[in-house]
Amino acid sequence: MAHSLAAAVSFSPPAARRRPPSQVTNAISSRGLVSFNSQRMSFVSIRSRPSQLRFKICCSAKKETVDKVCKIVKTQLALPDGTTVTGESKFSELGADSLDTVEIVMGLEEEFNITVDETSAQDIATVQDAANLIEKLVLEKAA
Amino acid sequence: MSSSSSSSWRPAVAAEVILSCKANALRSETRGMLEEKEKTSSGPRRRWLVDVAQWRPSPAQFQAAATLLPPHDRRAIARFVREDDRKRALVSRLLQYSLIHHALGIPLHQIRINRTLEGKPYLQNKNASFPSFNFNTSHQGDYVGIASEPMCLVGLDIVCISNPQRETALEFISSFTSYLTDHEWNCIVSSGTPDEMLNEFCRYWCLKEAFVKAIGAGVGFGLQRLEFHHVNWTNISLCIDGEEARKWRFWLFKLDAMHLASIAKGHREDATDSFKRTFPDVVVQEEELNTAVEIPEEAFTFWSVEQLIQLQD
């Protein structure tokens, strides 16, 4: 759908997954897209990428979202200043029990104005999982 | 049974027994007596507790205790960010290995504890005498506990009742309304002061967790499907989706002023599919199972970490 594609294109993939343009070109050429001359390897800018192309970015959340989640989690769990909390941090390893998890999810719902159902909540193991789900829900809400 | 006084929501007998057992466990000369009693009375049925607030290990002592555990457990413990969580994680695992060794006689280095997809720990070793053996650990605040059963499912949950940090008791409880049924919510809000409401809420939560953990379900079970009924917190019964769960029994304990524990016992048939698959295909005798579920709860046995470590010899 137009909306989610626009969002996908405007996502900046996390640094770890960012690929240099030449590799992007190779990936496109292997898919044999309509507007692309398959006999030539030429640089194709993101904007001219046709709609059939979908990178499997797995809707990885913006750093800003991850940072907000980290902040909410740190507050809820009363973690000391200087505690490192990143996207990879697991809620259980930060010391969240079942009550904490419910309160964290509620805090996220309030901050981002979304509703998280229980089945989605149970798949959240890390801060990154939470951030990804938030962005997915925010998008769905906007659609 | 003595008649209920205003705060006797716990079984009076059990409370007295808890206190006397705690005194006994601290005296090393009676440890042998306790071990004998446990071995002869109930096969691999155990209720063990550790007060981790009493354990203040040096980094070296902590490491020494950790080396009693397999490497993957040591790695898992090290990933906990806070020291208190690392302590609880270590003691929780120590309890698992010590109990299995003590109750089933399996040599420590041969014990294989695995987890289902939902994270429920179970014993992988085949056990012909007790094919339905299962256990459950819990920890919160000052206590880490473990419960095991040879035939029926068992769940344990420990709750530390602490005043919420950044909100009132009522605001805190209100966060969890979608996990309580209307009946439970009404019982909570009509129980008295905000402190009493907080206590009531913790008891319902503790019981729900014990059930969910007994069947091996994860966070997504749907706690609002469970409705607990009780008479002053005795004769506790459960309705699931409006239907009485006749094959389940529940008990609530007061460990101290700030801590509660709950025990849930029930039928293997109610386990989640992933947990059921960890059991061998053995036909369970219905009568024996019912008897096992209905055995009244006795007190927990308190162990110190040092005693647990010695148990491994």
Coordinates of C-alpha atoms in Angstrom, one line a residue:
Chain A
M1 CA 0.0 0.0 0.0
A2 CA 1.2 3.5 -0.8
H3 CA 1.3 4.7 2.8
S4 CA 3.4 1.8 4.1
L5 CA 5.7 1.9 1.1
A6 CA 6.3 5.6 1.6
A7 CA 7.1 4.9 5.2
A8 CA 9.4 2.1 4.3
V9 CA 11.3 4.3 1.9
S10 CA 11.6 7.0 4.4
F11 CA 12.9 4.6 7.1
S12 CA 16.6 5.0 7.6
P13 CA 17.7 1.4 8.1
P14 CA 19.9 0.9 11.3
A15 CA 23.5 1.5 10.7
A16 CA 24.3 -2.2 10.9
R17 CA 22.1 -2.9 7.9
R18 CA 23.0 0.1 5.7
R19 CA 24.5 -1.0 2.5
P20 CA 26.7 1.0 0.1
P21 CA 25.0 2.0 -3.2
S22 CA 26.8 -0.5 -5.4
Q23 CA 25.3 -3.4 -3.4
V24 CA 21.9 -1.8 -3.6
T25 CA 22.3 -1.7 -7.3
N26 CA 23.2 -5.4 -7.5
A27 CA 20.2 -6.3 -5.5
I28 CA 18.0 -4.4 -7.8
S29 CA 19.5 -5.8 -10.9
S30 CA 19.0 -9.3 -9.7
R31 CA 15.3 -8.7 -9.5
G32 CA 15.1 -7.5 -13.1
L33 CA 12.9 -4.5 -12.6
V34 CA 10.9 -2.9 -15.4
S35 CA 12.6 0.5 -15.4
F36 CA 16.1 -0.9 -15.2
N37 CA 18.2 -2.0 -18.1
S38 CA 19.4 -5.4 -16.9
Q39 CA 22.3 -5.4 -19.2
R40 CA 23.9 -2.4 -17.6
M41 CA 24.9 -2.0 -14.0
S42 CA 24.0 1.5 -13.2
F43 CA 23.4 3.3 -10.0
V44 CA 19.7 3.6 -9.2
S45 CA 18.6 6.2 -6.7
I46 CA 16.2 5.2 -4.0
R47 CA 13.5 7.6 -5.3
S48 CA 13.3 5.9 -8.7
R49 CA 13.0 2.5 -7.2
P50 CA 9.8 0.9 -8.6
S51 CA 7.0 -0.2 -6.3
Q52 CA 7.5 -3.9 -6.8
L53 CA 10.8 -3.7 -4.9
R54 CA 10.6 -4.3 -1.2
F55 CA 13.7 -4.6 1.0
K56 CA 13.2 -6.8 3.9
I57 CA 14.1 -4.1 6.4
C58 CA 11.8 -5.8 9.0
C59 CA 10.4 -2.4 10.0
S60 CA 13.3 -1.6 12.3
A61 CA 12.5 1.3 14.4
K62 CA 14.0 4.8 14.4
K63 CA 16.7 5.5 16.9
E64 CA 14.5 8.2 18.3
T65 CA 11.8 5.6 19.2
V66 CA 14.4 3.2 20.7
D67 CA 15.7 6.1 22.8
K68 CA 12.2 7.0 24.1
V69 CA 11.6 3.3 25.0
C70 CA 14.9 3.2 26.8
K71 CA 13.9 6.2 28.8
I72 CA 10.5 4.8 29.8
V73 CA 12.0 1.5 30.7
K74 CA 14.8 3.2 32.8
T75 CA 12.1 5.2 34.7
Q76 CA 9.8 2.3 35.3
L77 CA 12.5 0.0 36.5
A78 CA 14.2 2.8 38.5
L79 CA 17.6 1.9 37.0
P80 CA 20.5 3.8 38.3
D81 CA 21.9 6.6 36.2
G82 CA 24.6 5.3 33.9
T83 CA 22.9 1.9 33.4
T84 CA 23.4 1.0 29.8
V85 CA 20.1 0.3 28.1
T86 CA 20.1 -0.3 24.3
G87 CA 17.9 -1.9 21.7
E88 CA 19.4 -5.3 22.5
S89 CA 18.6 -5.0 26.2
K90 CA 16.2 -7.7 27.3
F91 CA 13.4 -6.6 29.7
S92 CA 13.9 -9.7 31.9
E93 CA 17.7 -9.0 32.2
L94 CA 17.0 -5.4 33.2
G95 CA 15.0 -6.8 36.1
A96 CA 11.4 -6.4 34.8
D97 CA 8.9 -8.8 36.3
S98 CA 5.4 -9.4 35.1
L99 CA 4.0 -6.3 36.9
D100 CA 6.8 -4.1 35.5
T101 CA 6.1 -5.4 32.0
V102 CA 2.5 -4.4 32.1
E103 CA 3.4 -1.0 33.4
I104 CA 6.1 -0.5 30.8
V105 CA 3.6 -1.4 28.0
M106 CA 1.1 1.0 29.5
G107 CA 3.8 3.8 29.6
L108 CA 4.5 3.1 26.0
E109 CA 0.9 3.2 25.0
E110 CA 0.5 6.6 26.7
E111 CA 3.7 8.0 25.2
F112 CA 3.0 7.0 21.7
N113 CA -0.8 7.1 21.8
I114 CA -1.3 3.5 20.7
T115 CA -3.0 0.3 22.0
V116 CA -1.0 -2.9 22.4
D117 CA -2.9 -6.1 22.6
E118 CA -1.8 -9.0 24.8
T119 CA -0.7 -11.3 22.0
S120 CA 1.6 -8.6 20.6
A121 CA 2.9 -7.8 24.1
Q122 CA 4.1 -11.3 24.7
D123 CA 6.5 -11.2 21.8
I124 CA 8.3 -8.3 23.2
A125 CA 11.6 -9.5 24.7
T126 CA 13.9 -6.6 24.0
V127 CA 13.8 -2.8 23.8
Q128 CA 14.1 -3.1 20.1
D129 CA 11.1 -5.4 19.9
A130 CA 9.1 -2.8 21.7
A131 CA 10.3 0.0 19.5
N132 CA 9.5 -2.0 16.4
L133 CA 6.0 -2.8 17.5
I134 CA 5.4 0.8 18.5
E135 CA 6.3 2.1 15.0
K136 CA 4.2 -0.6 13.4
L137 CA 1.2 0.4 15.5
V138 CA 1.8 4.1 14.9
L139 CA 1.8 3.4 11.2
E140 CA -1.3 1.3 11.3
K141 CA -3.0 4.1 13.2
A142 CA -2.0 6.7 10.6
A143 CA -3.2 4.5 7.7
Chain B
M1 CA -8.8 -24.8 62.2
S2 CA -9.1 -21.6 64.3
S3 CA -11.8 -19.2 63.4
S4 CA -10.9 -16.2 61.3
S5 CA -9.7 -13.0 62.9
S6 CA -9.7 -9.7 61.0
S7 CA -6.5 -10.3 59.2
S8 CA -6.4 -14.1 59.0
W9 CA -6.9 -14.4 55.3
R10 CA -4.1 -16.9 55.4
P11 CA -4.7 -20.4 56.8
A12 CA -3.8 -20.0 60.5
V13 CA -2.3 -23.4 60.8
A14 CA 0.0 -22.9 57.8
A15 CA 1.2 -19.6 59.2
E16 CA 2.2 -21.2 62.5
V17 CA 3.8 -24.0 60.7
I18 CA 5.8 -21.6 58.5
L19 CA 7.2 -19.8 61.5
S20 CA 8.2 -22.9 63.3
C21 CA 9.8 -24.4 60.2
K22 CA 11.8 -21.3 59.7
A23 CA 13.2 -21.6 63.2
N24 CA 14.0 -25.2 62.7
A25 CA 15.7 -24.7 59.4
L26 CA 18.2 -22.3 60.8
R27 CA 19.4 -24.8 63.4
S28 CA 21.8 -27.1 61.5
E29 CA 21.3 -30.0 63.8
T30 CA 17.7 -30.4 62.8
R31 CA 18.6 -30.2 59.1
G32 CA 19.1 -34.0 59.0
M33 CA 15.6 -34.4 60.6
L34 CA 14.0 -32.3 57.9
E35 CA 15.7 -34.2 55.1
E36 CA 14.6 -37.5 56.5
K37 CA 11.0 -36.3 56.9
E38 CA 10.9 -35.0 53.3
K39 CA 12.5 -38.1 51.8
T40 CA 10.0 -40.5 53.4
S41 CA 6.8 -38.6 53.3
S42 CA 6.2 -37.3 49.9
G43 CA 8.7 -38.6 47.3
P44 CA 9.9 -35.7 45.2
R45 CA 7.3 -33.2 46.6
R46 CA 9.2 -30.1 47.9
R47 CA 8.5 -26.5 49.0
W48 CA 11.8 -24.7 49.5
L49 CA 12.5 -21.0 50.2
V50 CA 15.6 -18.9 50.5
D51 CA 15.8 -15.5 52.0
V52 CA 18.3 -13.9 49.7
A53 CA 18.5 -10.7 51.7
Q54 CA 20.4 -12.8 54.3
W55 CA 23.0 -13.8 51.6
R56 CA 25.6 -11.1 51.1
P57 CA 28.4 -12.7 49.2
S58 CA 31.7 -11.1 48.3
P59 CA 32.4 -11.1 44.5
A60 CA 34.6 -14.2 45.1
Q61 CA 31.9 -16.0 47.0
F62 CA 29.3 -15.2 44.3
Q63 CA 31.6 -16.6 41.7
A64 CA 32.3 -19.7 43.7
A65 CA 28.5 -20.3 44.0
A66 CA 28.1 -19.6 40.2
T67 CA 30.7 -22.2 39.3
L68 CA 28.5 -24.9 40.8
L69 CA 26.2 -24.3 37.8
P70 CA 26.7 -25.2 34.2
P71 CA 28.3 -22.6 31.9
H72 CA 25.1 -21.6 30.1
D73 CA 23.5 -20.8 33.4
R74 CA 26.5 -18.7 34.5
R75 CA 26.2 -16.7 31.3
A76 CA 22.5 -16.1 31.8
I77 CA 23.1 -14.9 35.3
A78 CA 25.8 -12.5 34.3
R79 CA 23.5 -10.8 31.8
F80 CA 21.3 -9.5 34.5
V81 CA 22.0 -5.8 34.9
R82 CA 21.4 -5.4 38.6
E83 CA 23.3 -7.2 41.4
D84 CA 20.1 -8.2 43.2
D85 CA 18.7 -9.7 40.1
R86 CA 21.9 -11.7 39.6
K87 CA 21.7 -12.9 43.1
R88 CA 18.1 -14.0 42.7
A89 CA 18.9 -15.6 39.3
L90 CA 21.8 -17.6 40.8
V91 CA 19.8 -18.8 43.8
S92 CA 16.9 -19.7 41.6
R93 CA 19.1 -22.0 39.5
L94 CA 20.9 -23.4 42.5
L95 CA 17.5 -24.3 44.0
Q96 CA 16.6 -26.1 40.8
Y97 CA 19.7 -28.2 40.7
S98 CA 19.8 -28.9 44.4
L99 CA 16.2 -29.9 44.5
I100 CA 16.4 -32.3 41.6
H101 CA 19.6 -33.8 43.0
H102 CA 18.1 -34.1 46.5
A103 CA 14.6 -35.3 45.5
L104 CA 15.4 -37.6 42.5
G105 CA 19.0 -38.6 43.3
I106 CA 20.3 -37.6 39.8
P107 CA 24.0 -36.7 40.0
L108 CA 24.4 -32.9 39.6
H109 CA 26.5 -32.9 36.4
Q110 CA 23.9 -35.2 34.7
I111 CA 21.0 -32.9 35.4
R112 CA 19.6 -31.3 32.2
I113 CA 17.2 -28.5 32.6
N114 CA 15.6 -27.2 29.5
R115 CA 13.0 -24.5 28.7
T116 CA 9.9 -24.6 26.6
L117 CA 9.3 -21.9 24.0
E118 CA 7.3 -19.9 26.6
G119 CA 10.3 -20.1 28.9
K120 CA 9.1 -22.8 31.3
P121 CA 11.9 -24.8 32.8
Y122 CA 11.5 -28.6 32.9
L123 CA 13.7 -31.6 33.6
Q124 CA 14.9 -33.2 30.5
N125 CA 16.2 -36.4 32.2
K126 CA 14.0 -39.4 31.8
N127 CA 12.6 -40.5 35.1
A128 CA 10.8 -43.8 35.2
S129 CA 9.7 -43.5 38.8
F130 CA 8.2 -40.1 38.5
P131 CA 7.5 -39.4 34.8
S132 CA 5.2 -36.4 35.6
F133 CA 7.8 -34.7 37.9
N134 CA 7.7 -31.0 37.4
F135 CA 8.8 -27.9 39.3
N136 CA 8.4 -24.1 39.4
T137 CA 10.6 -21.4 40.8
S138 CA 9.7 -17.8 41.6
H139 CA 11.5 -14.8 43.1
Q140 CA 10.7 -11.3 44.1
G141 CA 12.0 -9.1 46.8
D142 CA 13.9 -11.0 49.5
Y143 CA 12.7 -14.5 48.6
V144 CA 13.5 -17.1 46.0
G145 CA 11.4 -20.3 46.1
I146 CA 10.8 -23.6 44.4
A147 CA 8.0 -26.1 44.5
S148 CA 8.0 -29.6 42.9
E149 CA 5.5 -32.3 42.5
P150 CA 5.7 -35.9 41.3
M151 CA 2.3 -36.2 39.7
C152 CA 0.2 -33.1 39.4
L153 CA 1.3 -29.7 38.0
V154 CA 2.6 -27.2 40.4
G155 CA 3.0 -23.4 40.1
L156 CA 4.6 -21.1 42.6
D157 CA 4.6 -17.3 42.7
I158 CA 6.2 -14.9 45.2
V159 CA 5.1 -11.3 45.4
C160 CA 6.8 -8.5 47.3
I161 CA 4.2 -6.0 48.3
S162 CA 5.9 -2.6 48.0
N163 CA 4.4 0.8 47.8
P164 CA 4.5 2.1 44.2
Q165 CA 7.2 4.7 43.7
R166 CA 5.7 7.3 41.4
E167 CA 2.0 6.8 41.9
T168 CA -0.6 6.2 44.5
A169 CA -1.7 2.6 45.3
L170 CA -5.0 3.1 43.6
E171 CA -3.3 4.5 40.4
F172 CA -1.0 1.5 40.5
I173 CA -3.8 -1.0 40.8
S174 CA -5.8 0.8 38.1
S175 CA -3.1 -0.1 35.6
F176 CA -4.1 -3.7 35.9
T177 CA -7.8 -3.5 35.6
S178 CA -7.8 -5.4 32.3
Y179 CA -6.2 -8.4 34.0
L180 CA -8.9 -8.6 36.7
T181 CA -12.5 -9.7 36.4
D182 CA -15.3 -7.3 37.5
H183 CA -15.8 -9.5 40.6
E184 CA -12.2 -9.4 41.6
W185 CA -12.0 -5.6 41.0
N186 CA -15.0 -5.1 43.2
C187 CA -13.5 -7.2 46.0
I188 CA -10.3 -5.2 45.8
V189 CA -11.9 -1.7 45.8
S190 CA -14.2 -2.6 48.7
S191 CA -11.5 -4.0 50.9
G192 CA -10.7 -0.8 52.8
T193 CA -7.8 1.6 52.8
P194 CA -5.5 1.9 49.7
D195 CA -2.9 -0.3 51.5
E196 CA -5.5 -3.0 52.0
M197 CA -6.5 -2.7 48.4
L198 CA -2.9 -3.1 47.3
N199 CA -2.7 -6.2 49.5
E200 CA -5.8 -7.6 47.9
F201 CA -4.6 -6.9 44.4
C202 CA -1.3 -8.6 45.1
R203 CA -3.1 -11.7 46.3
Y204 CA -5.1 -12.0 43.2
W205 CA -2.1 -11.3 41.0
C206 CA 0.0 -13.9 42.9
L207 CA -2.7 -16.6 42.4
K208 CA -3.1 -15.8 38.7
E209 CA 0.6 -16.0 38.2
A210 CA 0.9 -19.3 40.0
F211 CA -1.7 -20.9 37.7
V212 CA -0.3 -19.5 34.5
K213 CA 3.2 -20.7 35.6
A214 CA 1.9 -24.2 36.6
I215 CA 0.5 -24.8 33.1
G216 CA 3.6 -23.4 31.4
A217 CA 1.9 -20.5 29.7
G218 CA 3.5 -17.2 28.8
V219 CA 2.5 -13.6 29.3
G220 CA -0.2 -13.8 26.6
F221 CA -2.4 -16.3 28.5
G222 CA -5.1 -13.7 29.3
L223 CA -5.2 -13.3 33.1
Q224 CA -8.6 -11.8 32.9
R225 CA -10.0 -15.2 31.9
L226 CA -9.2 -16.3 35.5
E227 CA -11.5 -15.5 38.4
F228 CA -10.6 -16.5 41.9
H229 CA -13.1 -17.1 44.7
H230 CA -12.3 -17.6 48.3
V231 CA -13.4 -17.4 51.9
N232 CA -11.1 -15.1 53.7
W233 CA -8.4 -16.4 51.4
T234 CA -8.9 -20.0 52.3
N235 CA -10.9 -22.5 50.1
I236 CA -9.5 -20.7 47.1
S237 CA -11.1 -21.8 43.8
L238 CA -10.7 -20.8 40.2
C239 CA -13.1 -20.2 37.3
I240 CA -11.6 -20.2 33.9
D241 CA -13.7 -18.5 31.2
G242 CA -16.6 -18.7 33.7
E243 CA -16.3 -22.4 34.3
E244 CA -15.1 -23.8 37.6
A245 CA -11.8 -25.5 37.4
R246 CA -12.6 -28.4 39.6
K247 CA -9.2 -30.1 39.3
W248 CA -7.2 -27.2 40.6
R249 CA -6.4 -26.2 44.2
F250 CA -4.8 -23.0 45.5
W251 CA -3.1 -21.8 48.6
L252 CA -1.8 -18.5 49.7
F253 CA 0.9 -17.9 52.3
K254 CA 2.2 -14.9 54.1
L255 CA 6.0 -15.2 54.2
D256 CA 6.4 -12.0 56.2
A257 CA 4.9 -8.5 56.4
M258 CA 6.0 -7.7 52.8
H259 CA 5.9 -11.0 51.0
L260 CA 3.2 -13.4 49.7
A261 CA 3.5 -16.8 48.1
S262 CA 0.9 -18.8 46.2
I263 CA 0.8 -22.5 45.2
A264 CA -1.3 -23.8 42.4
K265 CA -1.8 -27.5 41.8
G266 CA -3.7 -29.2 39.1
H267 CA -4.0 -31.7 36.3
R268 CA -1.4 -32.3 33.6
E269 CA -4.2 -32.2 31.0
D270 CA -4.4 -28.4 31.5
A271 CA -0.7 -27.8 30.6
T272 CA 0.0 -25.9 27.4
D273 CA 0.8 -28.0 24.4
S274 CA 4.5 -27.1 24.5
F275 CA 4.8 -28.0 28.1
K276 CA 2.7 -31.2 27.7
R277 CA 5.2 -32.4 25.1
T278 CA 7.9 -32.4 27.6
F279 CA 6.2 -35.2 29.5
P280 CA 6.5 -38.8 28.4
D281 CA 3.3 -40.4 27.1
V282 CA 2.3 -42.0 30.4
V283 CA -1.3 -42.6 31.4
V284 CA -1.9 -40.8 34.7
Q285 CA -4.2 -42.5 37.1
E286 CA -7.1 -40.1 37.7
E287 CA -7.7 -41.0 41.3
E288 CA -4.0 -40.7 42.3
L289 CA -3.9 -37.4 40.5
N290 CA -6.9 -36.0 42.4
T291 CA -5.4 -37.2 45.6
A292 CA -2.1 -35.5 44.8
V293 CA -3.9 -32.2 44.0
E294 CA -5.9 -32.3 47.2
I295 CA -3.1 -32.9 49.6
P296 CA -3.2 -29.9 51.9
E297 CA -0.2 -27.6 51.7
E298 CA 2.3 -27.7 54.5
A299 CA 4.8 -25.0 55.2
F300 CA 7.9 -24.2 53.2
T301 CA 11.3 -25.3 54.3
F302 CA 13.7 -22.4 54.6
W303 CA 17.3 -23.0 53.4
S304 CA 20.3 -20.7 53.6
V305 CA 22.4 -20.4 50.4
E306 CA 25.3 -22.1 52.3
Q307 CA 23.0 -25.1 53.2
L308 CA 21.9 -25.3 49.6
I309 CA 25.5 -25.5 48.4
Q310 CA 26.2 -28.2 51.0
L311 CA 23.2 -30.2 49.7
Q312 CA 25.1 -30.6 46.4
D313 CA 27.7 -32.8 48.0

